[in-house]
XYZ file of C-alpha atoms in Angstrom:
445
model
C 97.300 68.808 194.408
C 99.449 66.182 196.187
C 102.911 67.078 195.893
C 106.117 64.805 196.824
C 107.936 65.800 199.930
C 110.182 62.709 201.032
C 113.815 61.560 199.940
C 114.220 59.840 196.472
C 113.823 56.479 197.316
C 116.772 53.601 196.892
C 116.605 49.517 196.996
C 117.210 48.154 199.963
C 119.442 45.977 198.829
C 121.633 44.820 195.576
C 119.833 41.878 195.599
C 116.544 43.671 195.419
C 117.617 45.723 192.865
C 118.858 42.741 190.459
C 115.719 40.654 190.896
C 113.797 44.027 190.037
C 115.194 44.858 187.033
C 115.551 41.583 185.894
C 112.077 41.433 186.160
C 111.633 44.341 183.949
C 113.437 42.848 181.370
C 112.273 39.021 182.053
C 107.920 39.575 180.105
C 105.613 37.891 177.805
C 108.756 38.351 174.892
C 110.901 36.110 177.199
C 108.625 33.237 177.514
C 106.959 32.974 173.798
C 108.973 34.638 171.206
C 112.170 34.021 171.868
C 110.795 30.521 170.906
C 109.116 31.416 168.281
C 112.410 33.376 166.382
C 114.624 30.839 167.426
C 112.320 28.309 165.234
C 112.154 30.801 162.574
C 116.040 31.226 162.282
C 117.603 27.817 162.519
C 117.508 26.797 165.793
C 120.183 25.827 167.731
C 122.487 28.399 165.592
C 120.381 30.880 166.633
C 120.169 30.838 170.431
C 124.472 30.839 169.755
C 123.833 34.223 167.999
C 121.805 35.239 170.607
C 124.026 35.261 173.065
C 126.631 36.570 171.734
C 124.518 39.604 170.987
C 123.598 39.624 174.702
C 127.298 40.030 175.292
C 128.438 42.691 172.969
C 125.077 44.005 172.531
C 122.392 44.270 175.164
C 125.146 44.459 178.282
C 127.122 47.010 177.004
C 124.147 48.942 176.650
C 122.479 47.664 179.548
C 125.855 49.266 181.632
C 125.439 53.059 180.018
C 121.580 52.869 180.862
C 122.178 51.917 185.173
C 125.514 53.783 185.092
C 123.446 57.338 184.006
C 120.695 56.220 186.079
C 122.697 55.638 189.119
C 125.436 59.023 188.189
C 122.201 62.059 188.784
C 119.488 59.656 190.934
C 117.237 60.612 188.717
C 114.533 59.717 186.321
C 115.283 59.953 182.436
C 114.248 62.748 181.680
C 116.284 64.599 184.822
C 119.183 62.363 184.067
C 119.814 63.535 180.511
C 118.860 67.035 181.500
C 121.000 66.713 184.779
C 124.698 66.284 181.888
C 122.852 69.247 179.057
C 119.371 69.965 179.440
C 119.555 69.926 175.069
C 118.970 66.356 175.683
C 115.973 66.284 177.813
C 114.235 65.192 174.862
C 115.794 61.724 175.243
C 115.188 60.766 178.648
C 110.970 62.526 177.219
C 111.179 59.772 174.406
C 112.543 57.100 177.077
C 109.153 58.605 179.416
C 106.585 58.454 176.365
C 108.050 54.990 174.370
C 107.741 53.288 178.049
C 103.780 54.874 178.924
C 102.574 53.742 175.207
C 103.841 50.704 174.683
C 102.349 50.002 179.182
C 98.977 50.966 177.343
C 99.001 47.389 175.336
C 101.587 45.640 176.878
C 98.432 45.224 179.197
C 95.471 44.151 177.397
C 98.158 41.181 176.196
C 99.469 41.206 179.980
C 95.595 41.140 180.463
C 95.276 37.583 178.495
C 97.231 35.614 180.756
C 94.660 36.343 183.746
C 91.868 35.446 181.614
C 93.550 31.652 180.391
C 94.518 31.102 184.297
C 90.737 31.427 185.377
C 90.149 29.446 182.089
C 92.463 26.884 183.272
C 91.533 26.469 186.460
C 87.799 26.037 185.264
C 89.189 23.313 182.966
C 88.061 25.801 179.783
C 90.576 26.079 177.488
C 90.283 25.363 173.931
C 92.389 26.583 171.060
C 89.320 27.355 169.361
C 88.362 30.092 171.333
C 91.359 32.491 171.270
C 89.645 34.190 168.818
C 86.197 34.756 170.419
C 87.990 35.430 173.516
C 90.121 38.591 172.104
C 87.490 39.598 170.031
C 85.364 40.044 173.554
C 84.905 43.843 174.257
C 83.873 43.468 177.989
C 86.309 41.176 178.747
C 89.420 42.282 176.724
C 88.872 45.968 178.276
C 87.997 44.021 182.463
C 91.547 42.262 182.150
C 93.520 45.104 181.150
C 91.851 47.080 184.183
C 92.645 44.337 186.288
C 96.009 44.225 185.590
C 97.475 47.305 185.300
C 95.182 48.052 188.584
C 97.509 45.279 190.064
C 100.597 47.123 188.843
C 99.466 50.343 190.231
C 98.578 48.814 194.098
C 102.781 47.507 193.732
C 104.242 50.706 192.014
C 101.654 52.873 194.541
C 103.555 51.480 197.560
C 107.109 52.842 197.173
C 110.046 51.175 195.482
C 111.397 49.307 198.814
C 107.580 48.136 199.599
C 106.237 47.579 196.290
C 108.856 46.751 193.504
C 111.431 45.253 195.338
C 109.141 43.823 198.022
C 107.126 41.947 194.695
C 110.684 41.026 192.928
C 112.204 39.153 196.080
C 108.973 36.655 195.974
C 107.927 36.788 192.446
C 111.265 36.231 190.818
C 111.722 33.031 193.135
C 108.191 31.982 192.190
C 108.542 32.851 188.390
C 111.735 30.452 188.342
C 110.561 27.181 190.801
C 107.458 27.265 187.877
C 109.523 27.339 184.900
C 112.048 24.638 186.496
C 108.319 22.651 187.393
C 107.494 23.278 183.921
C 110.343 22.095 182.081
C 111.056 18.808 184.786
C 107.103 17.895 183.579
C 107.539 18.955 179.678
C 110.949 16.738 179.313
C 109.080 13.692 179.890
C 106.904 14.599 176.717
C 107.778 12.541 173.115
C 108.460 15.257 171.983
C 111.406 16.588 174.020
C 113.992 15.341 172.303
C 113.013 15.891 168.811
C 112.736 19.631 170.103
C 115.657 19.434 172.329
C 117.707 18.622 168.856
C 116.548 21.544 167.209
C 116.854 24.121 169.786
C 120.260 23.475 170.952
C 122.472 21.407 167.428
C 123.446 24.039 165.731
C 122.873 23.918 161.980
C 125.467 26.346 160.100
C 123.495 25.650 156.487
C 120.675 27.606 158.125
C 122.933 30.143 158.776
C 121.758 33.939 156.664
C 121.904 37.460 157.761
C 118.528 37.181 158.451
C 119.836 35.425 161.513
C 121.898 37.381 162.725
C 119.695 40.117 162.851
C 117.190 38.966 164.582
C 119.368 37.639 167.202
C 120.448 41.636 167.609
C 116.894 41.887 167.645
C 115.804 39.667 170.148
C 118.842 40.484 172.625
C 118.004 43.760 172.432
C 114.863 43.854 172.927
C 114.423 41.382 175.458
C 116.130 43.745 177.625
C 114.074 46.367 178.123
C 116.936 48.874 177.120
C 115.912 52.610 175.080
C 112.929 53.151 177.784
C 114.058 54.580 180.368
C 113.291 51.892 183.061
C 117.110 50.575 183.418
C 117.942 54.363 184.004
C 114.977 54.576 186.462
C 116.216 51.947 188.565
C 119.912 52.633 188.341
C 118.775 55.995 189.670
C 117.621 53.834 193.398
C 121.013 52.767 193.604
C 123.871 53.340 196.180
C 126.919 54.571 195.992
C 128.999 51.414 197.442
C 127.115 49.113 194.555
C 128.896 47.546 191.975
C 127.194 48.330 188.691
C 130.010 46.463 186.548
C 128.359 43.020 188.577
C 124.799 44.289 189.002
C 124.333 45.190 184.989
C 125.813 41.573 184.391
C 124.052 39.729 186.980
C 120.423 41.467 185.576
C 121.587 40.791 181.813
C 122.374 37.250 183.114
C 119.711 36.694 184.656
C 116.833 37.790 182.438
C 119.273 35.717 179.393
C 118.573 32.615 182.044
C 114.731 32.703 181.961
C 114.710 32.807 177.979
C 117.149 30.161 177.587
C 115.376 28.102 180.288
C 111.974 28.997 177.906
C 113.635 27.207 175.007
C 113.801 24.259 177.520
C 109.709 24.121 178.049
C 108.059 25.551 174.913
C 110.859 22.831 172.460
C 109.523 19.597 173.736
C 106.276 20.292 174.358
C 105.700 21.079 170.734
C 108.781 19.719 168.963
C 109.881 22.568 166.514
C 106.801 22.507 164.048
C 105.977 25.722 164.941
C 103.878 27.625 162.436
C 102.992 31.017 164.148
C 104.547 32.489 166.705
C 103.588 35.356 168.976
C 99.846 34.988 170.671
C 99.339 31.743 168.422
C 102.083 29.690 169.835
C 100.795 30.275 173.472
C 97.316 30.593 173.202
C 96.830 28.120 170.509
C 99.844 25.518 170.210
C 100.787 25.078 173.558
C 96.696 25.024 174.465
C 96.794 21.655 171.336
C 99.542 19.831 173.350
C 98.687 20.685 177.176
C 95.068 19.031 176.228
C 96.473 15.652 174.805
C 98.718 15.460 177.669
C 97.954 13.502 181.048
C 97.272 16.236 183.557
C 97.539 18.967 181.137
C 95.178 21.066 182.351
C 97.376 21.838 185.860
C 100.348 22.513 183.517
C 98.157 25.457 181.833
C 97.337 26.450 185.012
C 100.465 26.588 186.063
C 102.138 27.723 182.323
C 99.670 30.956 182.474
C 100.157 31.348 186.309
C 104.405 31.554 184.957
C 103.360 34.256 182.353
C 101.401 36.373 184.183
C 104.332 36.862 186.777
C 106.395 37.483 184.242
C 103.902 39.288 182.325
C 103.707 41.881 186.218
C 107.568 42.318 186.792
C 107.112 43.719 183.260
C 104.630 45.678 183.720
C 105.502 47.790 186.962
C 108.655 48.910 185.866
C 106.923 50.220 182.926
C 104.709 52.225 184.832
C 107.806 53.217 187.819
C 109.483 54.770 184.278
C 106.220 57.866 184.481
C 105.815 57.362 188.132
C 109.573 58.886 188.813
C 109.229 61.423 186.408
C 106.252 62.926 187.932
C 107.860 62.798 191.380
C 111.396 64.002 189.960
C 110.018 66.958 187.684
C 106.515 68.041 189.043
C 106.993 66.797 192.270
C 103.458 65.402 192.602
C 103.033 62.835 195.401
C 103.974 59.005 193.773
C 99.899 57.752 195.149
C 98.960 60.900 192.892
C 101.092 60.193 190.253
C 100.561 56.443 189.891
C 96.789 56.854 190.191
C 96.784 59.817 187.009
C 99.200 57.226 185.240
C 96.894 54.150 185.653
C 93.554 56.273 184.807
C 96.107 57.756 181.548
C 97.324 54.225 180.380
C 93.543 52.920 181.132
C 91.813 54.829 178.614
C 95.000 55.091 175.919
C 94.583 50.856 175.949
C 90.849 50.710 174.777
C 91.232 50.837 171.238
C 94.548 48.214 171.685
C 91.717 46.271 173.349
C 89.597 46.356 170.872
C 91.418 46.092 167.774
C 91.311 42.331 167.742
C 87.917 41.937 166.129
C 85.551 43.686 168.770
C 85.995 46.694 166.443
C 86.660 46.135 162.940
C 88.210 49.706 161.728
C 90.668 49.613 164.767
C 91.097 45.903 164.020
C 92.644 46.963 160.093
C 93.339 49.898 160.780
C 96.504 49.982 158.571
C 96.769 46.337 157.602
C 97.761 46.623 161.681
C 95.543 47.289 163.876
C 95.895 49.780 166.435
C 97.552 47.615 168.404
C 99.909 46.291 165.631
C 100.846 50.313 164.927
C 101.209 50.956 168.584
C 103.750 48.018 169.007
C 106.052 49.072 166.024
C 106.002 52.425 166.684
C 106.411 52.633 170.431
C 107.779 49.019 170.617
C 110.006 48.699 167.808
C 110.638 52.636 166.660
C 110.579 54.301 169.557
C 112.266 51.718 171.549
C 115.392 51.137 169.110
C 115.924 55.216 168.907
C 115.935 55.982 172.482
C 118.607 53.327 173.233
C 120.528 54.904 169.991
C 120.699 57.908 170.946
C 121.259 56.672 174.648
C 124.492 55.539 173.327
C 125.543 58.134 170.880
C 124.933 60.453 174.336
C 127.251 58.506 176.676
C 129.766 58.014 173.739
C 130.080 61.593 172.246
C 128.557 64.100 174.908
C 128.327 62.687 178.440
C 132.113 60.366 177.831
C 132.712 57.262 178.278
C 135.976 58.550 180.715
C 133.301 60.532 182.879
C 131.105 57.192 182.985
C 133.950 55.161 184.005
C 134.788 57.375 186.955
C 130.866 57.221 188.338
C 131.542 53.308 187.759
C 134.461 52.845 189.626
C 132.545 54.387 192.829
C 131.830 50.674 193.452
C 133.940 48.636 191.060
C 138.597 49.131 190.786
C 138.874 47.004 188.219
C 136.744 48.351 185.066
C 139.305 50.544 183.306
C 141.099 48.040 181.663
C 137.880 47.438 179.765
C 137.165 50.755 179.515
C 138.888 50.751 175.732
C 136.714 48.097 174.683
C 133.083 49.622 176.040
C 133.987 52.782 174.290
C 134.541 50.536 170.620
C 131.402 48.744 171.514
C 129.141 51.751 172.764
C 130.660 54.469 170.114
C 130.864 52.396 166.993
C 129.432 48.494 167.428
C 126.320 49.141 169.107
C 124.907 52.508 167.429
C 125.519 50.563 163.336
C 123.565 47.066 165.114
C 120.841 49.667 166.153
C 120.657 51.579 162.562
C 120.943 48.431 160.437
C 117.733 46.988 162.770
C 116.426 50.427 162.645
C 116.920 50.580 158.975
C 115.244 47.055 158.312
C 112.272 47.637 160.447
C 111.541 50.869 158.407
C 112.505 49.492 154.623
C 109.906 46.255 155.869
C 107.242 47.824 157.877
C 107.829 44.697 160.025
C 109.121 44.725 163.973
C 111.311 42.487 165.066
C 110.329 43.049 169.141
């Protein structure tokens, strides 16, 4: 069995870490879920609450995960275990969560590859989506292909694989997004869509508005599954953790906000359903009616594929770091094992969208729906809650502040605020989210 003999890798530069970490956070949810949740919760007023939640909820947890990762220089299991072995289960929960999410996320990511091909061939049809996801050969094939590309990047290593990919793909993703926005702003529906998106309607405020704003801010940053902890473990001691966390959160939020400038001018605000329906049905309806729509659609689905890839790479890296650190396996051998395991684990999700009846109707959600609810919502949220409690009450914010001070000399005045946010505000917000999901049986992500 191949073993790991090299020293633990590090990022080649701070910008490499920021682009990779932001890429982890930026995913399909930023491009299609954020506009849908915005439409469902009042438009501009939801955007305002979302931005406040990013600062008050997302940023403190982001800083906590990155700090714990760099302090220990380990994967999530090793990071918690290095401070208190009794808490290793929280890291194990993160590895399990990331691996499970990768399996079904790979299925959805595979759709983007399929639709890149359909766009290039001029075969886009909003009515064809149901048949596409019910085709077992197509679903399994695109899923395996996407996971194979993901595995190739991770197998190349932190600098040669993940960082190099991020340095190329993140600017390309932003360039594609800006180009598509310019095109969407020329459409007749642009004024109507932007008015709804940007103008706060205070009459639309409800408890649900607050709840979903916090949920969107939380889930969009890839917190609670060990990704930021793992990436933080590759940072050198000279880097400023506070500015790094702010940059990652800021870039992720920017992409989400820009996604609204892409989606709403195209659809106005007459959106009936979100998720896959928004991207693979509603948007295609609009592409088919606009001049040059085939080219716009091609770039749009390339954009989605890039966003998905930067996320799947981080998900795979969490489990890879665990195997290389704790089991001393080589990186390439670890990636090969995980690729095979995740591909097999993803098959039931790939077949649960119409290909196999009992998988599609399982428990009223289908297999993929249940996996997303259990791991992409409940497990993810629970992991973030336990991380906050660990840092606030076990490791202690003072000890964390010592690590932060390695590259940031001005954080000490903010320490009391961080202590209150991590120890009180964020845990309470997460408990409310967990309560809502458990009571309603509905996810937020």
